[in-house]
mmCIF file of C-alpha atoms and ligand atoms in Angstrom:
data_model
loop_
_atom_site.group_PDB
_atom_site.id
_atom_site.type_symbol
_atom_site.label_atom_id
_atom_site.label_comp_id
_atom_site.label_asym_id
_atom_site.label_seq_id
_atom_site.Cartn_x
_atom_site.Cartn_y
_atom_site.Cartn_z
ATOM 1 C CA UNK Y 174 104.831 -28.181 -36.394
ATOM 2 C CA UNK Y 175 103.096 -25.529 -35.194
ATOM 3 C CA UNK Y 176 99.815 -26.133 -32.967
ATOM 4 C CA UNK Y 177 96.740 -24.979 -35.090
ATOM 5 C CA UNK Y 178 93.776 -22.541 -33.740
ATOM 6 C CA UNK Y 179 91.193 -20.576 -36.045
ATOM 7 C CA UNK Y 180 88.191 -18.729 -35.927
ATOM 8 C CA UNK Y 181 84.949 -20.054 -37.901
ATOM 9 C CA UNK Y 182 82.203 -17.671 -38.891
ATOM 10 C CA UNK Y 183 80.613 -16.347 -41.968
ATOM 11 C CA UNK Y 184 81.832 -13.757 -42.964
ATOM 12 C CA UNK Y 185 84.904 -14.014 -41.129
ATOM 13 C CA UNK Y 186 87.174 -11.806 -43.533
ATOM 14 C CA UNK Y 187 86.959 -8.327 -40.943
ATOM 15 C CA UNK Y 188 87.979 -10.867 -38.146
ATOM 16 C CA UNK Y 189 90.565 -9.304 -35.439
ATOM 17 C CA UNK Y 190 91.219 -12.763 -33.873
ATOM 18 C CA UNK Y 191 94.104 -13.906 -36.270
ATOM 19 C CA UNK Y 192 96.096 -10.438 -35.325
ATOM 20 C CA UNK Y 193 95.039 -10.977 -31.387
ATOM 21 C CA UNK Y 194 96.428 -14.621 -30.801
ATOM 22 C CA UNK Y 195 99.423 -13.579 -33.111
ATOM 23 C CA UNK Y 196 100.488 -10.877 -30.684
ATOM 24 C CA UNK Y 197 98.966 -13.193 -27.769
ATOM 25 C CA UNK Y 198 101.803 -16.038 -29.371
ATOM 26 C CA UNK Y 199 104.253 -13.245 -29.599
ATOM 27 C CA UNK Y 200 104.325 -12.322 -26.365
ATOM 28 C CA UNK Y 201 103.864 -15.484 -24.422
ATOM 29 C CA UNK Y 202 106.702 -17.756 -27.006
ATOM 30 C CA UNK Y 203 103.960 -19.803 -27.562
ATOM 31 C CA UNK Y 204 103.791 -21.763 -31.082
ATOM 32 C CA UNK Y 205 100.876 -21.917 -32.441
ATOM 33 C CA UNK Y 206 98.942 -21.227 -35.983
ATOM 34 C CA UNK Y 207 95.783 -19.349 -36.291
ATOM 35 C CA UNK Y 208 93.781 -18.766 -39.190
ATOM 36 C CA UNK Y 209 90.414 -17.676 -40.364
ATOM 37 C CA UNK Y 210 88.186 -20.158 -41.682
ATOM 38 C CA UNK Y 211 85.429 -19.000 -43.694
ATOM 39 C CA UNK Y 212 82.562 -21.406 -43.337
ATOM 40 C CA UNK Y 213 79.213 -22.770 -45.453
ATOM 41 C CA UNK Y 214 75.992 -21.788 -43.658
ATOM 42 C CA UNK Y 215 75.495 -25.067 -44.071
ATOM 43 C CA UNK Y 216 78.697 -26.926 -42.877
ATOM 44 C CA UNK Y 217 80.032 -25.755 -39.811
ATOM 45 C CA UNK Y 218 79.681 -29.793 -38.212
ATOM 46 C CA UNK Y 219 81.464 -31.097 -41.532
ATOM 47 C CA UNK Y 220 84.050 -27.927 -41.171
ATOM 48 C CA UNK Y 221 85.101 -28.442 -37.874
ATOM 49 C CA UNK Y 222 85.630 -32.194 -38.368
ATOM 50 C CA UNK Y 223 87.975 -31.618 -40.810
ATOM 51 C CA UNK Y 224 89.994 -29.178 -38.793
ATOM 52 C CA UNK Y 225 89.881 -31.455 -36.074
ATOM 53 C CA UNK Y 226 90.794 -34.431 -38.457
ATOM 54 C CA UNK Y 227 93.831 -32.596 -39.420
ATOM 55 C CA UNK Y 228 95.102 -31.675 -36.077
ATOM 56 C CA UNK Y 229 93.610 -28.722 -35.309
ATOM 57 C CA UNK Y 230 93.413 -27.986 -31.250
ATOM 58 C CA UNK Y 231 90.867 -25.978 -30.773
ATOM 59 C CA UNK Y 232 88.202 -22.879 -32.277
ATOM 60 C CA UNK Y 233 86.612 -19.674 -31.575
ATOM 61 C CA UNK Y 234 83.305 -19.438 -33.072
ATOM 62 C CA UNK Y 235 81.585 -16.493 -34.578
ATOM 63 C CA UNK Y 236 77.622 -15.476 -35.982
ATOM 64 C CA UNK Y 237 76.076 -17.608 -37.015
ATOM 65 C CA UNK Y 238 77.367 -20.644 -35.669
ATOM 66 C CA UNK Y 239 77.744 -20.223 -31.603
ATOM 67 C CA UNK Y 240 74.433 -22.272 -31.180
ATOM 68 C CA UNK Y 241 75.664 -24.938 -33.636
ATOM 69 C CA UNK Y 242 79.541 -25.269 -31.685
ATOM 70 C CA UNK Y 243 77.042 -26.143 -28.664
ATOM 71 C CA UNK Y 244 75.742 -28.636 -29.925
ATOM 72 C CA UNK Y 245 78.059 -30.330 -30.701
ATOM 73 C CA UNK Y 246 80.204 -30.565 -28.194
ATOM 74 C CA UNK Y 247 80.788 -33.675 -26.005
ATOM 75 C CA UNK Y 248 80.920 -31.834 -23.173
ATOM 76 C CA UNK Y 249 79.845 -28.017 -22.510
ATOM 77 C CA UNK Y 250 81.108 -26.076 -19.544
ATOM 78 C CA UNK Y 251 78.556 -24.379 -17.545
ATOM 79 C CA UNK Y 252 78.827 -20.698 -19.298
ATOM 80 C CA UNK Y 253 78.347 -22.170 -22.608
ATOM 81 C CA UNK Y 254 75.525 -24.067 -21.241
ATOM 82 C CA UNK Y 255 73.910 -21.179 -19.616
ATOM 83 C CA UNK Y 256 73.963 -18.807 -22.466
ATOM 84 C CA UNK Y 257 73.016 -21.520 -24.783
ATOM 85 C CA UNK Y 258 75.915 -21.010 -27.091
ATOM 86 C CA UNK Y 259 79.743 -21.510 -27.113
ATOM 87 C CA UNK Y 260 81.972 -19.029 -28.415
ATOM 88 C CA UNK Y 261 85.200 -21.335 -28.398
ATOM 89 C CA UNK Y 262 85.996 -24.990 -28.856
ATOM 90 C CA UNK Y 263 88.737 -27.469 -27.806
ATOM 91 C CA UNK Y 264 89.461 -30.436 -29.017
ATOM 92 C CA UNK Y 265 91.203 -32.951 -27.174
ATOM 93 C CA UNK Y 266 91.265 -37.206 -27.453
ATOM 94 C CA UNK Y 267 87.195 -38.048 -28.231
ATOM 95 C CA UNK Y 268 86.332 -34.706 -26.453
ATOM 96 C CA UNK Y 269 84.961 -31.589 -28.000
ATOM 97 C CA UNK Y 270 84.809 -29.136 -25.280
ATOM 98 C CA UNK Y 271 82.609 -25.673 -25.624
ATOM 99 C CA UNK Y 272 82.819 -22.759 -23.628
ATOM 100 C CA UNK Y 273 81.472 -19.074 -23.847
ATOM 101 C CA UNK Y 274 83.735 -16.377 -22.423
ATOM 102 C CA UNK Y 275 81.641 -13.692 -23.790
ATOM 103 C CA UNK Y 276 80.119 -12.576 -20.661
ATOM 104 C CA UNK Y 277 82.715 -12.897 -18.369
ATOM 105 C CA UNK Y 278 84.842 -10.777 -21.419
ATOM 106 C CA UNK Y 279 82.379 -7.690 -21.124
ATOM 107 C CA UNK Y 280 82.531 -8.581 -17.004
ATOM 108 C CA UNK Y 281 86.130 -8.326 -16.724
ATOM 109 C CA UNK Y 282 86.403 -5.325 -19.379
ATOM 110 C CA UNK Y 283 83.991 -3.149 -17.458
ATOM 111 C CA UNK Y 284 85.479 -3.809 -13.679
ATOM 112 C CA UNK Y 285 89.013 -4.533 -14.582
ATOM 113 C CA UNK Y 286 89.804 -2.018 -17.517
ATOM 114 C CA UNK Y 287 87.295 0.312 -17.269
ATOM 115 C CA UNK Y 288 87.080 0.696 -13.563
ATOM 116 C CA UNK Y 289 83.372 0.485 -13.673
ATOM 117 C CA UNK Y 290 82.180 -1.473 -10.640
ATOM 118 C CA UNK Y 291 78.986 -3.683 -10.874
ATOM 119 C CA UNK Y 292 78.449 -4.299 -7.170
ATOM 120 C CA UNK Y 293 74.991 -2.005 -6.251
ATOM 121 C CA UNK Y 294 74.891 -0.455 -10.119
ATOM 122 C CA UNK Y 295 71.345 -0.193 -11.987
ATOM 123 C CA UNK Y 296 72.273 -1.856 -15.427
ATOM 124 C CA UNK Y 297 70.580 -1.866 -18.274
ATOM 125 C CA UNK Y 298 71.118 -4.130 -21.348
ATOM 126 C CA UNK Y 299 69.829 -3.487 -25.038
ATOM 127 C CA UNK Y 300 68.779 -5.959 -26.742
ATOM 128 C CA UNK Y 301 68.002 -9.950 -26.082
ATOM 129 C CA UNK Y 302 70.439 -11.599 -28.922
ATOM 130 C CA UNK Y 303 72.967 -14.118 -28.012
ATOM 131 C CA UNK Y 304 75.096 -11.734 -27.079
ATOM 132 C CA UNK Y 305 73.231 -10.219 -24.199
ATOM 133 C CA UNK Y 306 72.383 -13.767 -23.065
ATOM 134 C CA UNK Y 307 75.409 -14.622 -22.744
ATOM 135 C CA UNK Y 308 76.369 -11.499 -20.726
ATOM 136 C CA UNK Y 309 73.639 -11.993 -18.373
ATOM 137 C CA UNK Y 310 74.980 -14.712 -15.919
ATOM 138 C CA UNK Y 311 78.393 -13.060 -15.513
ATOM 139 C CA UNK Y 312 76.610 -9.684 -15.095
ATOM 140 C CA UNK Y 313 74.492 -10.911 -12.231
ATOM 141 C CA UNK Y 314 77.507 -12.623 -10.052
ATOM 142 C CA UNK Y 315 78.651 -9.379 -10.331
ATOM 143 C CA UNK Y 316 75.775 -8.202 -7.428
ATOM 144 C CA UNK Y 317 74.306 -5.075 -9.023
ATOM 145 C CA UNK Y 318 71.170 -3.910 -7.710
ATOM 146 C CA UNK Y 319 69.129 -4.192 -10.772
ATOM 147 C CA UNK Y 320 69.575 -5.783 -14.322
ATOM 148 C CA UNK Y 321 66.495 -4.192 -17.184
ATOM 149 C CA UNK Y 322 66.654 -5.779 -20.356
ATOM 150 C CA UNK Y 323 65.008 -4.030 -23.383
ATOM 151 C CA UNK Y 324 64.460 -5.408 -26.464
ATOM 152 C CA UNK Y 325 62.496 -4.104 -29.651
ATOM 153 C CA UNK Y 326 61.236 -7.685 -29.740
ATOM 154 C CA UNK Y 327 59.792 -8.144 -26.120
ATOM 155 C CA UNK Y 328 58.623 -11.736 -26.504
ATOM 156 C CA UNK Y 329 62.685 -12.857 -26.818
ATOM 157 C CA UNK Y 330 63.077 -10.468 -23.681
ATOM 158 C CA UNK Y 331 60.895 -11.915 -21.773
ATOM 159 C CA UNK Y 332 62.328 -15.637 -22.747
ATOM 160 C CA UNK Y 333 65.469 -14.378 -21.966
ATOM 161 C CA UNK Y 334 64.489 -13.234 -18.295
ATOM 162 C CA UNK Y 335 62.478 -16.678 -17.844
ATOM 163 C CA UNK Y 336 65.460 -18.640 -18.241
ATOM 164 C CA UNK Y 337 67.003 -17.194 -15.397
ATOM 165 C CA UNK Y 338 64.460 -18.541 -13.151
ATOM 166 C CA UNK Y 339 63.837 -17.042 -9.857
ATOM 167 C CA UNK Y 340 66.163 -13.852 -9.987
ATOM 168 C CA UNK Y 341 64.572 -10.393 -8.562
ATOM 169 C CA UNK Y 342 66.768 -8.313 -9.962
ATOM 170 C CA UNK Y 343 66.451 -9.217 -13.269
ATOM 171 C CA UNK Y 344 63.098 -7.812 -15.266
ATOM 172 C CA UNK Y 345 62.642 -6.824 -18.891
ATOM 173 C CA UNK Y 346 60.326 -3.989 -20.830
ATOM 174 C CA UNK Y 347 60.006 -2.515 -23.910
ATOM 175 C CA UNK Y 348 61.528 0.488 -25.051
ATOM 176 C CA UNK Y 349 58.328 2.486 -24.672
ATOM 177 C CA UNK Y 350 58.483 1.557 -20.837
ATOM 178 C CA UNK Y 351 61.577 2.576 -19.987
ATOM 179 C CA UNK Y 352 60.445 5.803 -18.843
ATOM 180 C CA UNK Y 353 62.629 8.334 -16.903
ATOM 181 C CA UNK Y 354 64.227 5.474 -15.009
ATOM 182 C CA UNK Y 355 68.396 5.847 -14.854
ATOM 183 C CA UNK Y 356 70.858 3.745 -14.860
ATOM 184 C CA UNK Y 357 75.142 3.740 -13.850
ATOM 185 C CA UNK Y 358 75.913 1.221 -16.658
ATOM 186 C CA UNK Y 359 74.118 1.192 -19.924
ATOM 187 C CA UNK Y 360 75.358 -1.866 -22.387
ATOM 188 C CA UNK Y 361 74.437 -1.464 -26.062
ATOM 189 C CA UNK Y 362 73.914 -5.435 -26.669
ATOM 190 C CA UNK Y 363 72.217 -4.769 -29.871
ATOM 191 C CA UNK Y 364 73.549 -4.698 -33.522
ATOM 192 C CA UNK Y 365 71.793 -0.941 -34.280
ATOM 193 C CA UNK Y 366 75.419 0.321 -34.520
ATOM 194 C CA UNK Y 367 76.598 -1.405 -37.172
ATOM 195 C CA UNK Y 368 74.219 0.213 -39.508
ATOM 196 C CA UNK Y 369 74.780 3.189 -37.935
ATOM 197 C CA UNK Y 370 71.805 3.297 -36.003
ATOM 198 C CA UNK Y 371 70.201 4.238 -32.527
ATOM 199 C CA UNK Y 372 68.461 1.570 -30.246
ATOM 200 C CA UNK Y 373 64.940 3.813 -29.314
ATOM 201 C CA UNK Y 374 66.734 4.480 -25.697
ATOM 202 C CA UNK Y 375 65.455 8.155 -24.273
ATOM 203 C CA UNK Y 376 68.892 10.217 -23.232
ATOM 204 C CA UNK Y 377 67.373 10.300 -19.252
ATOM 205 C CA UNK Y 378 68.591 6.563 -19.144
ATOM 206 C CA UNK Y 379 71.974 7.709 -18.146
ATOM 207 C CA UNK Y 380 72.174 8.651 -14.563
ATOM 208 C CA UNK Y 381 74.821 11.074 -13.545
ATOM 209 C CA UNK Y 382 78.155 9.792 -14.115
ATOM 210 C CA UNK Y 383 76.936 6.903 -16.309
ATOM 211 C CA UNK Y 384 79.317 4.238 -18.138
ATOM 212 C CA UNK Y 385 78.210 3.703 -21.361
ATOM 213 C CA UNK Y 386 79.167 0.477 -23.514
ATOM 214 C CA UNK Y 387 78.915 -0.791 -26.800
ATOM 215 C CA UNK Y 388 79.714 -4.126 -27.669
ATOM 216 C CA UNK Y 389 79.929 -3.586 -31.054
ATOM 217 C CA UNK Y 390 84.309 -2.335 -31.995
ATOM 218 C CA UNK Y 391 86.402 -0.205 -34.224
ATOM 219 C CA UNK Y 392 82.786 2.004 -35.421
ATOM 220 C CA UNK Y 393 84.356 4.789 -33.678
ATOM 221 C CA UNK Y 394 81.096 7.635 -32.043
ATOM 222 C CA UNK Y 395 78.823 5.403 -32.636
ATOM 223 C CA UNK Y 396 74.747 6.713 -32.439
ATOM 224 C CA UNK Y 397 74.694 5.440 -29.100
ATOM 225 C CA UNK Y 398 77.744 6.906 -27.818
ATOM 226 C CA UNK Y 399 76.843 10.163 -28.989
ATOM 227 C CA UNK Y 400 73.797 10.291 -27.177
ATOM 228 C CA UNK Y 401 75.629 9.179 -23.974
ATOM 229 C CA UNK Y 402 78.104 11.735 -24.235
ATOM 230 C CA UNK Y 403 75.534 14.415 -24.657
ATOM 231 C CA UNK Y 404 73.576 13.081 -21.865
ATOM 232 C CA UNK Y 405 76.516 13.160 -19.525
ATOM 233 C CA UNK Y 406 78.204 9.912 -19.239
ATOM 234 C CA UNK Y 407 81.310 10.080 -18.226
ATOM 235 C CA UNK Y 408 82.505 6.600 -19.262
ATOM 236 C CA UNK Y 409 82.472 5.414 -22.890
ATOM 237 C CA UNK Y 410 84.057 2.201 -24.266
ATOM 238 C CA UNK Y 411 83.394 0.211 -27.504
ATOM 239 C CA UNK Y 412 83.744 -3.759 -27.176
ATOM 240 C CA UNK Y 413 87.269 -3.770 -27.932
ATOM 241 C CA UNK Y 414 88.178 -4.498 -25.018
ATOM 242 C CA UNK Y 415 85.821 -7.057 -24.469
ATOM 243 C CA UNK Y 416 87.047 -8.763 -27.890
ATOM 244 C CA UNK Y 417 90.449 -9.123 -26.788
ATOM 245 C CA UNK Y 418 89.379 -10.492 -22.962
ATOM 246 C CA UNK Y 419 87.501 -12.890 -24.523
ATOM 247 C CA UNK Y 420 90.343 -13.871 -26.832
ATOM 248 C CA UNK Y 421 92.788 -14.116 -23.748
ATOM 249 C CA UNK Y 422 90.194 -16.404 -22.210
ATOM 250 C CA UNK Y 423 90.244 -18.696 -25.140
ATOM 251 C CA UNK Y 424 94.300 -18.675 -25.467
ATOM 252 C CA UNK Y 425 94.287 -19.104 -21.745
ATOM 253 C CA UNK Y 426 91.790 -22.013 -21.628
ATOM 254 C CA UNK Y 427 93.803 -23.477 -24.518
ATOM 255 C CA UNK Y 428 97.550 -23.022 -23.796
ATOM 256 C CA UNK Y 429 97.383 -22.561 -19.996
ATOM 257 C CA UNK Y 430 99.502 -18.802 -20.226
ATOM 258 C CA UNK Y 431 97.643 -15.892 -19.778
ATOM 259 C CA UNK Y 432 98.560 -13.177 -22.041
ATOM 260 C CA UNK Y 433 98.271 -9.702 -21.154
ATOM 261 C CA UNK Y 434 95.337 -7.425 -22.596
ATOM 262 C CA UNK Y 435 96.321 -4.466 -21.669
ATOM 263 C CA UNK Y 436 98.706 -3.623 -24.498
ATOM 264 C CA UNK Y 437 96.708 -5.480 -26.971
ATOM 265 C CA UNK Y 438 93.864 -3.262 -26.450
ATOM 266 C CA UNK Y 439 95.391 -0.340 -26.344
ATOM 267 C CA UNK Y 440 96.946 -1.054 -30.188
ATOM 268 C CA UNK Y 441 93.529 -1.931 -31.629
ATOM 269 C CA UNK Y 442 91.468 0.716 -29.852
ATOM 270 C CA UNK Y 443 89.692 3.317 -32.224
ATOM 271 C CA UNK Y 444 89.217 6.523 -31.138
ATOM 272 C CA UNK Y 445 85.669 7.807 -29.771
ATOM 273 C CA UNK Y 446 85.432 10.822 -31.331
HETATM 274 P P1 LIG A 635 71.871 -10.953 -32.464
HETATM 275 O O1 LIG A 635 71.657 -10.855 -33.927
HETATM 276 O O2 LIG A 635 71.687 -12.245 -31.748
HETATM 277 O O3 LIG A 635 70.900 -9.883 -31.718
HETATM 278 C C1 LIG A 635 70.760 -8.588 -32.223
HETATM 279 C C2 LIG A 635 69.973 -7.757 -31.219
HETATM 280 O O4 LIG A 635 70.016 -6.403 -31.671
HETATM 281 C C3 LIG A 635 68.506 -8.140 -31.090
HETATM 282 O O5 LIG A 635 68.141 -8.044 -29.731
HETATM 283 C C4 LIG A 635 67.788 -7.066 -31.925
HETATM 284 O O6 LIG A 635 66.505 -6.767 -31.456
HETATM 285 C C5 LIG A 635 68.681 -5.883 -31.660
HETATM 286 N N1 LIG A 635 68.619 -4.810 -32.670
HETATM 287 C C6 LIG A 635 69.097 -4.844 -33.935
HETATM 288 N N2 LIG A 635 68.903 -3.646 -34.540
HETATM 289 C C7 LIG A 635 68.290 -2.842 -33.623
HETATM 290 C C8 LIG A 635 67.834 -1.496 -33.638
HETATM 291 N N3 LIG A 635 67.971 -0.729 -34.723
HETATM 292 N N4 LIG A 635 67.269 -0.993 -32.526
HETATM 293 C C9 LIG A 635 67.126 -1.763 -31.410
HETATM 294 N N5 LIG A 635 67.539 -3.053 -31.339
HETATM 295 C C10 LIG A 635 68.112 -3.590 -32.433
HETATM 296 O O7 LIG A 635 73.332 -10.377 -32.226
HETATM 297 P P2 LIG A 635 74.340 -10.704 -31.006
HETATM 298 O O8 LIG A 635 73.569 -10.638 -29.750
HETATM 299 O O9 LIG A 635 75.119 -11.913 -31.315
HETATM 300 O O10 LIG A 635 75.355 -9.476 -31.096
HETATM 301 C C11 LIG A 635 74.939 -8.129 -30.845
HETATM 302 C C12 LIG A 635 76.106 -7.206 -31.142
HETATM 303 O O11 LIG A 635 77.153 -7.415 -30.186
HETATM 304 C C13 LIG A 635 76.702 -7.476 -32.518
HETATM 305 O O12 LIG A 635 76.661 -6.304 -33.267
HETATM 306 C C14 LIG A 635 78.120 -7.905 -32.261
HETATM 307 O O13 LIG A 635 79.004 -7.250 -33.143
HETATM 308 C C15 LIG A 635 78.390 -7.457 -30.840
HETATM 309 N N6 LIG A 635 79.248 -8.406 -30.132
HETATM 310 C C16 LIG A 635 80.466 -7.970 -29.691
HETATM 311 C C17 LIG A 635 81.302 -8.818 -29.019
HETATM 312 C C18 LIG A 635 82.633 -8.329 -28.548
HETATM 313 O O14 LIG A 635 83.482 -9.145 -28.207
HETATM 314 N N7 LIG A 635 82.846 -7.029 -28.491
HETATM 315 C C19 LIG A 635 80.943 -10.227 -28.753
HETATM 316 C C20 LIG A 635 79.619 -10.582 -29.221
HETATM 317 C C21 LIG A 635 78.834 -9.696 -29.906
HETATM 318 P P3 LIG A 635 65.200 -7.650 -31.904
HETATM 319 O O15 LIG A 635 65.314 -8.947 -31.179
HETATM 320 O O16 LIG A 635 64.051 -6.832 -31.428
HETATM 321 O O17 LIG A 635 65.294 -7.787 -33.398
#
């Protein structure tokens, strides 16, 4: 029988991950099952005993329920820890293991594919969700020379930046204070885009030969890219990429093969025009 994975969310239905670890399987002659599991707001714990009950190996988890797969884990690995949620799950003999490979996805996406480096950049983040706090860790070890978060909601900016401790080159504003500051990497952390709309970001926050990311995939030009493009950035990417990174991370972390991205990416990528 084959070994069983899934992803848990709600909704789940517009999930990529089945298709990803399918071609991830494909490739690598690895056996294993993977399904989408739509879940109860209120029964992810009694959800993901039963898939563990009935052999299931391990999970990714999706809104809203990364906070929840922390908790309950027997034992959470430090990025999972840091960011305060786990993205993916694995279950082995009285051990529920969580992990969060979001950061180090959008990390490894921008360097590696994307050729953007990190080392000496000014970054700045939008927004101060989970996915930005998860990104912030891996962002850092990354050396840049300054990290501005900006969040419509300042108080969860600030929180954000707090946790970090003592860390100079982290600081957070509004939107109103961002000024004519400019930055080499701007990452769209936010969930404007998927309504189709624009974070309140002035176009002088792109420096000459800017990247320009998005985490959220397959919207195509979104608001935010648009204004990037007109403002001169020379780089734009949608979080594709740093979907399927992730989902190698997971696979990797769960079958010990790593499965090349590169071609994966490149047949769910969306044009940006
Ligand atoms: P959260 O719901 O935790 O956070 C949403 C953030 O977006 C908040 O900071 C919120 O600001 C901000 N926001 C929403 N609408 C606007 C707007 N119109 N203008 C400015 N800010 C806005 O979401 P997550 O952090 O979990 O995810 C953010 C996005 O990243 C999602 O859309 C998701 O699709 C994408 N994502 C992509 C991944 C990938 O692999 N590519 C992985 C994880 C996430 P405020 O606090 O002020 O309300």
């Amino acid at each position: 029988m084959s070994d069983r994975y899934a992803v848990v969310g709600n909704p789940v239905a517009h999930s990529l991950s089945p298709l990803i670890h399918g071609l991830f399987a494909a490739a690598t002659a690895q056996d294993i099952e993977y399904t989408k599991i739509e879940c109860p707001l209120d029964g992810f714990e009694e959800t993901v005993a039963r898939f563990r009950a009935e052999g299931g190996r391990g999970l990714n988890v999706t809104v809203p329920f990364k906070l929840q797969a922390l908790q309950m884990a027997t034992r959470a690995h430090a990025a999972a820890r840091e960011a305060g949620a786990a993205n993916a799950l694995r279950f082995s003999e009285g051990e529920i293991e969580a992990e969060n490979f979001d950061g180090l996805a959008l990390v490894r996406d921008l360097t590696r594919n994307l050729g953007t480096p990190l080392a000496g950049a000014r970054v700045l983040l939008l927004g101060a969700g989970g996915a930005v706090r998860g990104a912030l860790r891996p962002l850092l070890a990354e050396r840049p020379a300054s990290l501005v978060i900006v969040n419509r909601d300042i108080g969860k900016a600030r929180q954000v930046v707090g946790e970090l401790g003592h860390e100079p080159r982290a600081r957070c504003c509004g939107y109103g204070e961002l000024g004519a500051e400019r930055f080499d990497v701007v990452v769209d952390g936010t969930s404007a885009s998927l309504r189709g709309e624009l974070p309140p970001i002035p176009a002088t926050v792109f420096a000459p030969g800017a990247t320009a990311y998005e985490m959220v995939y397959g919207k195509g030009l979104t608001p935010f890219l648009l204004l990037a493009r007109q403002a001169g950035a020379v780089r734009l990417a949608d979080g594709v990429g740093m979907l399927v990174e992730q989902a190698a991370e997971a696979f990797t972390w769960w079958r010990g093969v790593r499965p090349a991205t590169a071609p994966v990416i490149e047949r769910l990528a969306v044009p940006l025009t």
